[in-house]
């Protein structure tokens, strides 16, 4: 939203409503192209679209923003239809998005998203290969291979030269005795014996080569130093080895040719060699047989195929052919319900790039809502036939955010915030995988702790706000983002309502009473916001004092008091009390007169919380906030109750620089209102989330109890702190126990690290203890050898005693969290609303 649209009653452009953001150009699919490039009308509000919209028309007008209808029409872009602005030039640096630029939406839809553990980035996830055993060092591998090779050569040399006794005994046991000379070492007597010895030597040579390869681990040596280098080195190395082997074979250094000729002659007869052609064929087969294993090892066929296909581009796939019979881009849910025409329309929209990922998620959600009320199926299908991907739009008319800074998968609601580091603390299956947040995780609430500059806002808070805003555009969530003015929570155009507290151009105020009309309820929430952080005051007594004033004032005037009037009543100003009493007497509110008299009697007594309440209200009774927090007929407050009813995107900017205490008070009040309102709502189909970019001194005992209840009402909160000490010490343990997701950023202190280490618990690990013991020799010769070894190495001869034990150890110690987490990293522990959880993971943040 621009200034003219959001600064309604206080700015010069209060009578104008901003138009929706122009869709991005078609160069970056699957984002929406320029309206003129599509075949459907550019105005998403035309025709009868509202009949099929899952948001009824009455939820897009005055009721979408509680209060007078003029407030919403003047301050929100979703109140009345306006024409799209012309798309501007493409930005110089396109935002990061998911799907990536150039990827069609149909391919994005068909990408697998397997179910995984909490926090795993599911888009295109592929499981890692099985964990390898302990890797042998290259030096040990080479030495082992060399020793095996030298041993094999020595053994073969001894065999060929006849130094091995009884070497022919196995052969003589299976051949006729007349073939051999007498004696165990007698050689062949006949030609048949010579041929048998030739084949026998070839078999033994093959067994020797196999055994040498296995013992020397030549396969691992080849994989590590040849195959891993890839092509063309692999093919070239295999070709060199093949040439050397062919040379040794035809030089008869390797027993291959003669044994083959002997076997062929024994089967087909010696007359077969009278034909030179047959001999040439046999030689060719021998050469091919020797060459074949090297061709397989070098992958020559793949290299040749790649070389041949490298000059031509691959043929594009037929867009009309679905990947599978249940391909997601075919909209099988519509086809199963019989709406084939609507499914065909959406399929064409997807494949021509006229729909983006938000459109897909929004229409799927709209269809799920319509199936619960069959009377809406027909209008929704008709709207799809008329407007295509522009059907069932968000009340604001927006189809995407103006800019994304993180990778999103709107189909699953995930936002990728980083990548799990290759660290021993992380399980093997999580190393290198993406880490993502989704509503199932945020539903347990998230606490992020880190010093300024650690990246909480840019790398975690803003991506979470973006993901929730995209879910809101899809009709599945509502988000309230609270931060200081100028904090990077997103541009104005990414929100439906922007409240700038203390800014004269703000179109909306904050309702101090949460939009309720019940004095007791308003008093309880307001007391929590005003003095909930004061441990010496009982918030229940403070709520009683406020109720004794709010009830009579509302009965007399029809609304709650403004900030100056409430301050006067809390201070016990005689004129204020006299005027209120006169109004009550004139209207005949005798019950409220008793409440006011009770407050008069208790005022000034020991332990009276009214002075502390007045001091806190005085923080809001400043010239900067003049005109804000109004409660009369001209008030323009944003009521927080709207979040539980409509998919709103709301941002509140607090004046932290000039009014830090007032900003903390308002943050505490918004948190208290949020927990109270979400717990009281009856329709929990919409996920609602509160994001506090700075929750310093905002957490109280009551809000901690409220945060615990959020997961049961489909809501969550994201709290960012500089240190856990920003929360009262008595609430450290309850707060860490109330949230399901925690994040410790680099740079935290050991005191904060200790609290996280205790919250994350311990695990059983295997430890190895090595003790070295000096060896004392008894024999003179052994003592001499030990003395010589000590003289050469400088160390005494020792033996190692290894002890392996299972011990319970902290997952992350306080010192590791304080000193071992690199810059730009965080240790994040996640859990979802179903009770599944992931261990604390070291994550490189790239959100």
Short mmCIF file of C-alpha atoms in Angstrom, two decimals, residues 29-452:
data_model
loop_
_atom_site.label_atom_id
_atom_site.label_comp_id
_atom_site.label_asym_id
_atom_site.label_seq_id
_atom_site.Cartn_x
_atom_site.Cartn_y
_atom_site.Cartn_z
CA UNK A 29 6.77 -17.44 -14.69
CA UNK A 30 4.81 -18.64 -12.85
CA UNK A 31 4.05 -15.13 -11.63
CA UNK A 32 1.03 -13.48 -13.20
CA UNK A 33 1.73 -11.80 -16.57
CA UNK A 34 0.58 -8.34 -17.60
CA UNK A 35 -3.23 -8.27 -17.78
CA UNK A 36 -3.14 -7.30 -21.43
CA UNK A 37 -1.26 -10.47 -22.38
CA UNK A 38 -3.96 -12.84 -21.13
CA UNK A 39 -7.27 -13.76 -22.65
CA UNK A 40 -9.27 -13.11 -19.50
CA UNK A 41 -10.44 -9.73 -18.26
CA UNK A 42 -7.89 -7.72 -16.33
CA UNK A 43 -10.36 -6.63 -13.69
CA UNK A 44 -10.78 -9.54 -11.29
CA UNK A 45 -13.87 -7.98 -9.73
CA UNK A 46 -16.00 -7.86 -12.88
CA UNK A 47 -18.86 -10.15 -13.79
CA UNK A 48 -20.39 -12.51 -11.26
CA UNK A 49 -17.12 -13.61 -9.68
CA UNK A 50 -18.32 -12.74 -6.20
CA UNK A 51 -21.00 -15.39 -6.41
CA UNK A 52 -18.36 -18.12 -6.55
CA UNK A 53 -15.81 -16.47 -4.35
CA UNK A 54 -15.17 -18.29 -1.06
CA UNK A 55 -15.13 -14.84 0.54
CA UNK A 56 -18.72 -13.57 0.28
CA UNK A 57 -19.32 -10.05 -0.89
CA UNK A 58 -20.33 -8.89 2.53
CA UNK A 59 -16.91 -9.95 3.85
CA UNK A 60 -15.16 -7.73 1.31
CA UNK A 61 -16.91 -4.51 2.14
CA UNK A 62 -17.45 -2.82 5.47
CA UNK A 63 -17.53 -6.05 7.47
CA UNK A 64 -14.03 -7.05 6.46
CA UNK A 65 -12.81 -4.21 8.66
CA UNK A 66 -14.95 -3.96 11.78
CA UNK A 67 -16.23 -0.50 12.44
CA UNK A 68 -17.87 2.04 10.14
CA UNK A 69 -17.98 1.11 6.50
CA UNK A 70 -16.35 4.38 5.54
CA UNK A 71 -13.22 3.41 7.49
CA UNK A 72 -12.59 0.31 5.44
CA UNK A 73 -13.38 1.95 2.13
CA UNK A 74 -11.06 4.85 2.90
CA UNK A 75 -8.21 2.89 4.39
CA UNK A 76 -8.12 -0.47 2.62
CA UNK A 77 -7.65 -1.43 -1.00
CA UNK A 78 -10.02 -4.38 -0.71
CA UNK A 79 -13.16 -2.35 -0.05
CA UNK A 80 -14.07 -1.38 -3.61
CA UNK A 81 -13.00 -2.62 -7.04
CA UNK A 82 -10.48 -0.50 -8.86
CA UNK A 83 -8.67 -1.00 -12.14
CA UNK A 84 -5.22 -2.49 -12.30
CA UNK A 85 -2.32 -0.14 -12.82
CA UNK A 86 -0.08 -0.64 -15.79
CA UNK A 87 2.87 -2.87 -15.12
CA UNK A 88 6.09 -0.99 -14.72
CA UNK A 89 9.51 -2.04 -15.97
CA UNK A 90 10.99 -5.20 -14.58
CA UNK A 91 13.16 -4.65 -11.52
CA UNK A 92 16.88 -4.74 -11.94
CA UNK A 93 17.32 -7.59 -9.47
CA UNK A 94 14.39 -10.06 -9.65
CA UNK A 95 13.27 -11.32 -6.25
CA UNK A 96 13.97 -14.80 -5.04
CA UNK A 97 10.92 -16.96 -5.51
CA UNK A 98 9.72 -20.51 -5.81
CA UNK A 99 9.21 -21.80 -8.47
CA UNK A 100 12.37 -20.34 -9.97
CA UNK A 101 12.12 -17.95 -12.91
CA UNK A 102 11.62 -19.85 -16.14
CA UNK A 103 10.08 -22.92 -14.54
CA UNK A 104 6.53 -23.57 -15.80
CA UNK A 105 3.78 -23.95 -13.24
CA UNK A 106 2.83 -27.40 -14.49
CA UNK A 107 6.35 -28.69 -13.82
CA UNK A 108 6.25 -26.98 -10.42
CA UNK A 109 2.97 -28.73 -9.66
CA UNK A 110 4.29 -32.13 -10.69
CA UNK A 111 7.42 -31.83 -8.58
CA UNK A 112 7.23 -34.43 -5.78
CA UNK A 113 6.74 -33.27 -2.22
CA UNK A 114 7.15 -36.40 -0.10
CA UNK A 115 6.13 -36.40 3.54
CA UNK A 116 9.19 -35.88 5.72
CA UNK A 117 10.21 -35.01 9.25
CA UNK A 118 9.26 -31.58 10.60
CA UNK A 119 11.20 -28.77 8.96
CA UNK A 120 12.45 -30.64 5.87
CA UNK A 121 12.12 -28.60 2.67
CA UNK A 122 9.82 -30.98 0.79
CA UNK A 123 9.86 -29.41 -2.67
CA UNK A 124 11.87 -31.78 -4.88
CA UNK A 125 13.32 -33.56 -1.85
CA UNK A 126 15.56 -36.54 -2.57
CA UNK A 127 16.82 -38.70 0.30
CA UNK A 128 20.59 -38.77 0.83
CA UNK A 129 22.58 -41.92 -0.03
CA UNK A 130 23.17 -44.41 2.77
CA UNK A 131 25.80 -43.34 5.24
CA UNK A 132 29.19 -44.76 4.40
CA UNK A 133 31.34 -46.55 6.89
CA UNK A 134 34.44 -44.93 8.30
CA UNK A 135 36.45 -43.74 5.32
CA UNK A 136 39.90 -45.24 4.91
CA UNK A 137 42.59 -42.64 4.37
CA UNK A 138 44.11 -42.32 0.91
CA UNK A 139 47.53 -43.18 2.28
CA UNK A 140 46.34 -46.42 3.84
CA UNK A 141 44.41 -47.28 0.69
CA UNK A 142 47.42 -46.77 -1.58
CA UNK A 143 49.81 -48.63 0.73
CA UNK A 144 47.40 -51.55 1.01
CA UNK A 145 46.95 -51.75 -2.76
CA UNK A 146 50.72 -51.60 -3.32
CA UNK A 147 51.40 -54.35 -0.76
CA UNK A 148 48.70 -56.58 -2.31
CA UNK A 149 50.13 -56.03 -5.80
CA UNK A 150 53.70 -56.78 -4.76
CA UNK A 151 52.58 -59.87 -2.88
CA UNK A 152 50.67 -61.12 -5.93
CA UNK A 153 53.66 -60.54 -8.21
CA UNK A 154 55.95 -62.40 -5.80
CA UNK A 155 53.52 -65.30 -5.52
CA UNK A 156 53.11 -65.52 -9.30
CA UNK A 157 56.88 -65.39 -9.81
CA UNK A 158 57.36 -68.23 -7.32
CA UNK A 159 54.71 -70.22 -9.11
CA UNK A 160 56.13 -69.75 -12.59
CA UNK A 161 59.66 -70.62 -11.47
CA UNK A 162 58.54 -73.75 -9.64
CA UNK A 163 59.50 -72.70 -6.13
CA UNK A 164 56.12 -73.65 -4.67
CA UNK A 165 55.94 -77.31 -3.65
CA UNK A 166 52.96 -79.47 -4.54
CA UNK A 167 51.75 -76.89 -7.00
CA UNK A 168 50.60 -79.55 -9.51
CA UNK A 169 48.99 -81.94 -7.02
CA UNK A 170 45.42 -80.54 -7.40
CA UNK A 171 45.70 -80.79 -11.20
CA UNK A 172 47.01 -84.37 -11.13
CA UNK A 173 44.09 -85.45 -8.94
CA UNK A 174 41.60 -84.66 -11.74
CA UNK A 175 43.61 -85.68 -14.82
CA UNK A 176 44.92 -89.07 -16.06
CA UNK A 177 48.24 -90.15 -14.55
CA UNK A 178 49.87 -91.02 -17.91
CA UNK A 179 49.89 -87.31 -18.73
CA UNK A 180 52.50 -86.62 -16.04
CA UNK A 181 56.00 -87.60 -15.12
CA UNK A 182 56.31 -89.53 -11.84
CA UNK A 183 56.69 -87.63 -8.54
CA UNK A 184 54.75 -84.81 -6.94
CA UNK A 185 56.80 -82.22 -8.79
CA UNK A 186 56.95 -84.03 -12.12
CA UNK A 187 55.90 -82.00 -15.14
CA UNK A 188 53.71 -82.94 -18.10
CA UNK A 189 54.71 -85.96 -20.19
CA UNK A 190 52.24 -85.52 -23.06
CA UNK A 191 50.76 -82.71 -25.09
CA UNK A 192 47.48 -83.18 -23.22
CA UNK A 193 49.29 -82.59 -19.94
CA UNK A 194 50.87 -79.41 -21.31
CA UNK A 195 47.47 -78.14 -22.43
CA UNK A 196 45.93 -78.95 -19.04
CA UNK A 197 48.77 -77.14 -17.29
CA UNK A 198 48.18 -74.09 -19.50
CA UNK A 199 44.50 -73.93 -18.60
CA UNK A 200 45.33 -74.66 -14.93
CA UNK A 201 47.75 -71.74 -14.77
CA UNK A 202 45.19 -69.42 -16.38
CA UNK A 203 42.58 -70.38 -13.77
CA UNK A 204 45.04 -69.86 -10.93
CA UNK A 205 46.09 -66.53 -12.44
CA UNK A 206 42.47 -65.40 -12.55
CA UNK A 207 41.95 -66.39 -8.91
CA UNK A 208 45.14 -64.57 -7.96
CA UNK A 209 44.02 -61.39 -9.72
CA UNK A 210 40.61 -61.55 -8.05
CA UNK A 211 42.09 -62.12 -4.62
CA UNK A 212 44.64 -59.33 -5.08
CA UNK A 213 41.89 -56.94 -6.12
CA UNK A 214 39.74 -57.81 -3.12
CA UNK A 215 42.53 -57.68 -0.57
CA UNK A 216 44.04 -54.50 -1.99
CA UNK A 217 40.59 -52.81 -2.28
CA UNK A 218 41.33 -51.76 -5.85
CA UNK A 219 37.64 -51.03 -6.50
CA UNK A 220 37.60 -48.29 -3.84
CA UNK A 221 40.91 -46.97 -5.16
CA UNK A 222 39.46 -46.79 -8.67
CA UNK A 223 36.22 -45.14 -7.47
CA UNK A 224 37.94 -42.54 -5.33
CA UNK A 225 40.78 -41.49 -7.62
CA UNK A 226 39.45 -42.23 -11.10
CA UNK A 227 35.65 -42.54 -11.22
CA UNK A 228 34.98 -39.49 -9.03
CA UNK A 229 36.87 -37.28 -11.45
CA UNK A 230 34.21 -37.93 -14.05
CA UNK A 231 34.45 -37.73 -17.79
CA UNK A 232 36.57 -37.54 -19.88
CA UNK A 233 39.27 -38.52 -17.37
CA UNK A 234 37.46 -41.77 -16.58
CA UNK A 235 37.24 -42.80 -20.22
CA UNK A 236 40.84 -41.82 -20.90
CA UNK A 237 42.17 -43.76 -17.88
CA UNK A 238 40.16 -46.82 -18.90
CA UNK A 239 41.52 -46.56 -22.46
CA UNK A 240 45.13 -46.39 -21.22
CA UNK A 241 44.57 -49.40 -18.96
CA UNK A 242 42.92 -51.29 -21.83
CA UNK A 243 45.84 -50.61 -24.15
CA UNK A 244 48.40 -51.77 -21.57
CA UNK A 245 46.38 -54.92 -20.87
CA UNK A 246 46.08 -55.72 -24.58
CA UNK A 247 49.85 -55.37 -24.94
CA UNK A 248 50.48 -57.74 -22.03
CA UNK A 249 47.92 -60.21 -23.35
CA UNK A 250 49.37 -60.43 -26.86
CA UNK A 251 52.92 -60.54 -25.47
CA UNK A 252 51.68 -63.58 -23.50
CA UNK A 253 52.77 -62.01 -20.24
CA UNK A 254 49.21 -62.55 -19.09
CA UNK A 255 47.94 -66.12 -19.66
CA UNK A 256 44.89 -65.40 -21.80
CA UNK A 257 45.48 -66.20 -25.50
CA UNK A 258 47.04 -69.69 -25.21
CA UNK A 259 44.44 -71.03 -22.67
CA UNK A 260 41.63 -69.85 -24.95
CA UNK A 261 43.18 -71.53 -27.99
CA UNK A 262 43.62 -74.75 -26.01
CA UNK A 263 40.01 -74.76 -24.86
CA UNK A 264 38.71 -74.07 -28.36
CA UNK A 265 40.83 -76.88 -29.81
CA UNK A 266 39.66 -79.31 -27.12
CA UNK A 267 36.04 -78.54 -27.93
CA UNK A 268 36.08 -78.05 -31.73
CA UNK A 269 39.19 -80.01 -32.62
CA UNK A 270 42.62 -78.91 -33.76
CA UNK A 271 41.55 -78.86 -37.41
CA UNK A 272 39.69 -75.64 -36.80
CA UNK A 273 42.95 -73.69 -36.91
CA UNK A 274 43.56 -74.69 -40.52
CA UNK A 275 41.31 -71.77 -41.53
CA UNK A 276 42.98 -68.39 -41.19
CA UNK A 277 39.58 -66.72 -41.07
CA UNK A 278 38.58 -68.73 -38.02
CA UNK A 279 41.85 -67.88 -36.34
CA UNK A 280 41.32 -64.18 -37.03
CA UNK A 281 37.77 -64.37 -35.62
CA UNK A 282 39.03 -66.03 -32.44
CA UNK A 283 41.74 -63.41 -32.06
CA UNK A 284 39.16 -60.66 -32.55
CA UNK A 285 36.87 -62.19 -29.92
CA UNK A 286 39.77 -62.39 -27.47
CA UNK A 287 40.63 -58.73 -28.06
CA UNK A 288 36.98 -57.71 -27.67
CA UNK A 289 36.62 -59.75 -24.48
CA UNK A 290 39.69 -58.08 -22.99
CA UNK A 291 38.43 -54.64 -24.06
CA UNK A 292 34.82 -55.06 -22.84
CA UNK A 293 35.37 -54.66 -19.04
CA UNK A 294 37.41 -51.49 -19.58
CA UNK A 295 34.64 -50.07 -21.79
CA UNK A 296 32.19 -50.72 -18.97
CA UNK A 297 34.46 -49.15 -16.36
CA UNK A 298 35.16 -46.10 -18.52
CA UNK A 299 31.52 -45.68 -19.56
CA UNK A 300 32.52 -45.19 -23.15
CA UNK A 301 28.97 -45.70 -24.41
CA UNK A 302 27.59 -42.91 -22.23
CA UNK A 303 30.41 -40.58 -23.27
CA UNK A 304 29.83 -41.24 -26.98
CA UNK A 305 26.08 -40.73 -26.60
CA UNK A 306 26.65 -37.46 -24.75
CA UNK A 307 29.07 -36.25 -27.43
CA UNK A 308 26.62 -37.04 -30.19
CA UNK A 309 23.68 -35.42 -28.42
CA UNK A 310 25.57 -32.34 -27.24
CA UNK A 311 25.11 -30.40 -30.47
CA UNK A 312 21.33 -30.66 -30.62
CA UNK A 313 18.86 -29.43 -28.06
CA UNK A 314 16.55 -32.02 -26.58
CA UNK A 315 13.11 -32.14 -28.03
CA UNK A 316 10.56 -30.38 -25.85
CA UNK A 317 8.09 -32.56 -24.11
CA UNK A 318 4.57 -32.65 -25.43
CA UNK A 319 2.63 -30.22 -23.24
CA UNK A 320 -0.61 -32.03 -23.93
CA UNK A 321 0.64 -35.29 -22.45
CA UNK A 322 0.27 -35.44 -18.67
CA UNK A 323 3.08 -36.90 -16.64
CA UNK A 324 0.78 -39.40 -14.94
CA UNK A 325 -2.89 -40.19 -14.90
CA UNK A 326 -3.22 -38.22 -11.67
CA UNK A 327 -0.93 -35.33 -12.58
CA UNK A 328 -1.52 -32.35 -10.31
CA UNK A 329 -1.67 -29.88 -13.21
CA UNK A 330 -4.70 -31.77 -14.56
CA UNK A 331 -6.80 -30.73 -11.51
CA UNK A 332 -7.95 -34.25 -10.72
CA UNK A 333 -10.19 -33.08 -7.87
CA UNK A 334 -12.35 -31.10 -10.29
CA UNK A 335 -12.45 -33.94 -12.81
CA UNK A 336 -13.45 -36.42 -10.12
CA UNK A 337 -16.38 -34.16 -9.20
CA UNK A 338 -17.50 -33.98 -12.85
CA UNK A 339 -16.39 -30.38 -13.59
CA UNK A 340 -14.31 -31.31 -16.63
CA UNK A 341 -14.71 -27.97 -18.40
CA UNK A 342 -13.46 -26.03 -15.38
CA UNK A 343 -10.52 -28.45 -15.02
CA UNK A 344 -9.64 -28.00 -18.70
CA UNK A 345 -9.76 -24.21 -18.30
CA UNK A 346 -7.42 -24.25 -15.32
CA UNK A 347 -5.09 -26.72 -17.06
CA UNK A 348 -4.80 -24.35 -20.02
CA UNK A 349 -4.21 -21.43 -17.64
CA UNK A 350 -1.40 -23.31 -15.93
CA UNK A 351 0.36 -24.39 -19.12
CA UNK A 352 0.15 -20.99 -20.79
CA UNK A 353 1.62 -19.22 -17.75
CA UNK A 354 -1.47 -17.16 -16.89
CA UNK A 355 -1.53 -18.59 -13.35
CA UNK A 356 1.05 -18.39 -10.61
CA UNK A 357 1.65 -20.57 -7.58
CA UNK A 358 -0.59 -18.42 -5.37
CA UNK A 359 -3.47 -18.84 -7.83
CA UNK A 360 -3.09 -22.61 -7.70
CA UNK A 361 -3.08 -22.71 -3.90
CA UNK A 362 -5.99 -20.26 -3.68
CA UNK A 363 -8.22 -22.16 -6.12
CA UNK A 364 -7.45 -25.49 -4.48
CA UNK A 365 -8.42 -24.04 -1.13
CA UNK A 366 -11.55 -22.46 -2.60
CA UNK A 367 -12.55 -25.81 -4.05
CA UNK A 368 -12.07 -27.53 -0.71
CA UNK A 369 -14.29 -24.92 0.94
CA UNK A 370 -16.90 -25.25 -1.79
CA UNK A 371 -17.08 -29.03 -1.40
CA UNK A 372 -18.29 -28.48 2.17
CA UNK A 373 -21.19 -26.44 0.79
CA UNK A 374 -22.39 -28.04 -2.46
CA UNK A 375 -24.44 -24.97 -3.35
CA UNK A 376 -21.15 -23.12 -4.04
CA UNK A 377 -19.65 -25.70 -6.41
CA UNK A 378 -21.63 -24.54 -9.40
CA UNK A 379 -20.94 -20.80 -9.02
CA UNK A 380 -17.25 -21.49 -8.42
CA UNK A 381 -16.99 -23.62 -11.57
CA UNK A 382 -18.81 -20.95 -13.60
CA UNK A 383 -16.47 -18.28 -12.25
CA UNK A 384 -13.49 -20.40 -13.27
CA UNK A 385 -14.89 -20.74 -16.79
CA UNK A 386 -15.27 -16.94 -17.06
CA UNK A 387 -12.15 -15.63 -15.33
CA UNK A 388 -9.78 -18.61 -15.22
CA UNK A 389 -7.02 -18.18 -12.66
CA UNK A 390 -8.52 -14.86 -11.45
CA UNK A 391 -11.47 -16.65 -9.81
CA UNK A 392 -11.98 -16.59 -6.04
CA UNK A 393 -9.54 -13.72 -5.55
CA UNK A 394 -8.42 -12.42 -2.18
CA UNK A 395 -10.56 -9.44 -1.10
CA UNK A 396 -7.68 -7.09 -1.87
CA UNK A 397 -7.57 -8.25 -5.49
CA UNK A 398 -3.87 -9.10 -5.23
CA UNK A 399 -2.57 -12.34 -6.70
CA UNK A 400 0.99 -12.16 -5.39
CA UNK A 401 3.32 -10.16 -3.20
CA UNK A 402 5.17 -7.25 -4.82
CA UNK A 403 8.50 -8.88 -3.90
CA UNK A 404 9.74 -12.08 -2.33
CA UNK A 405 13.02 -12.41 -0.46
CA UNK A 406 12.88 -16.13 0.27
CA UNK A 407 11.98 -19.37 -1.49
CA UNK A 408 8.37 -20.37 -0.99
CA UNK A 409 6.34 -23.44 -1.81
CA UNK A 410 2.83 -22.09 -1.54
CA UNK A 411 1.32 -25.51 -2.21
CA UNK A 412 2.61 -26.83 1.13
CA UNK A 413 2.89 -23.45 2.86
CA UNK A 414 6.62 -23.86 3.40
CA UNK A 415 9.28 -21.16 3.31
CA UNK A 416 12.92 -22.16 3.07
CA UNK A 417 15.03 -20.36 5.65
CA UNK A 418 18.33 -22.22 5.36
CA UNK A 419 20.28 -25.41 4.89
CA UNK A 420 21.33 -27.86 7.57
CA UNK A 421 25.10 -27.73 7.95
CA UNK A 422 27.38 -30.72 7.50
CA UNK A 423 28.13 -30.89 11.20
CA UNK A 424 28.48 -33.87 13.57
CA UNK A 425 25.71 -32.41 15.74
CA UNK A 426 23.24 -32.89 12.87
CA UNK A 427 21.94 -36.37 12.03
CA UNK A 428 23.36 -37.73 8.79
CA UNK A 429 19.97 -37.74 7.02
CA UNK A 430 19.51 -34.01 7.72
CA UNK A 431 22.95 -32.81 6.62
CA UNK A 432 22.70 -30.70 3.49
CA UNK A 433 18.88 -30.72 3.41
CA UNK A 434 16.85 -27.53 3.32
CA UNK A 435 15.11 -26.30 6.46
CA UNK A 436 11.66 -24.78 6.12
CA UNK A 437 8.88 -23.35 8.26
CA UNK A 438 5.18 -24.02 7.71
CA UNK A 439 1.92 -23.40 9.59
CA UNK A 440 2.12 -26.82 11.27
CA UNK A 441 5.37 -25.66 12.91
CA UNK A 442 4.35 -22.07 13.59
CA UNK A 443 1.20 -23.44 15.21
CA UNK A 444 3.38 -24.48 18.16
CA UNK A 445 4.87 -20.93 18.26
CA UNK A 446 8.50 -20.00 17.70
CA UNK A 447 11.01 -18.24 19.94
CA UNK A 448 14.13 -16.80 18.29
CA UNK A 449 16.94 -15.42 20.46
CA UNK A 450 20.01 -13.64 19.17
CA UNK A 451 21.93 -10.39 19.53
CA UNK A 452 21.33 -7.45 17.17
#
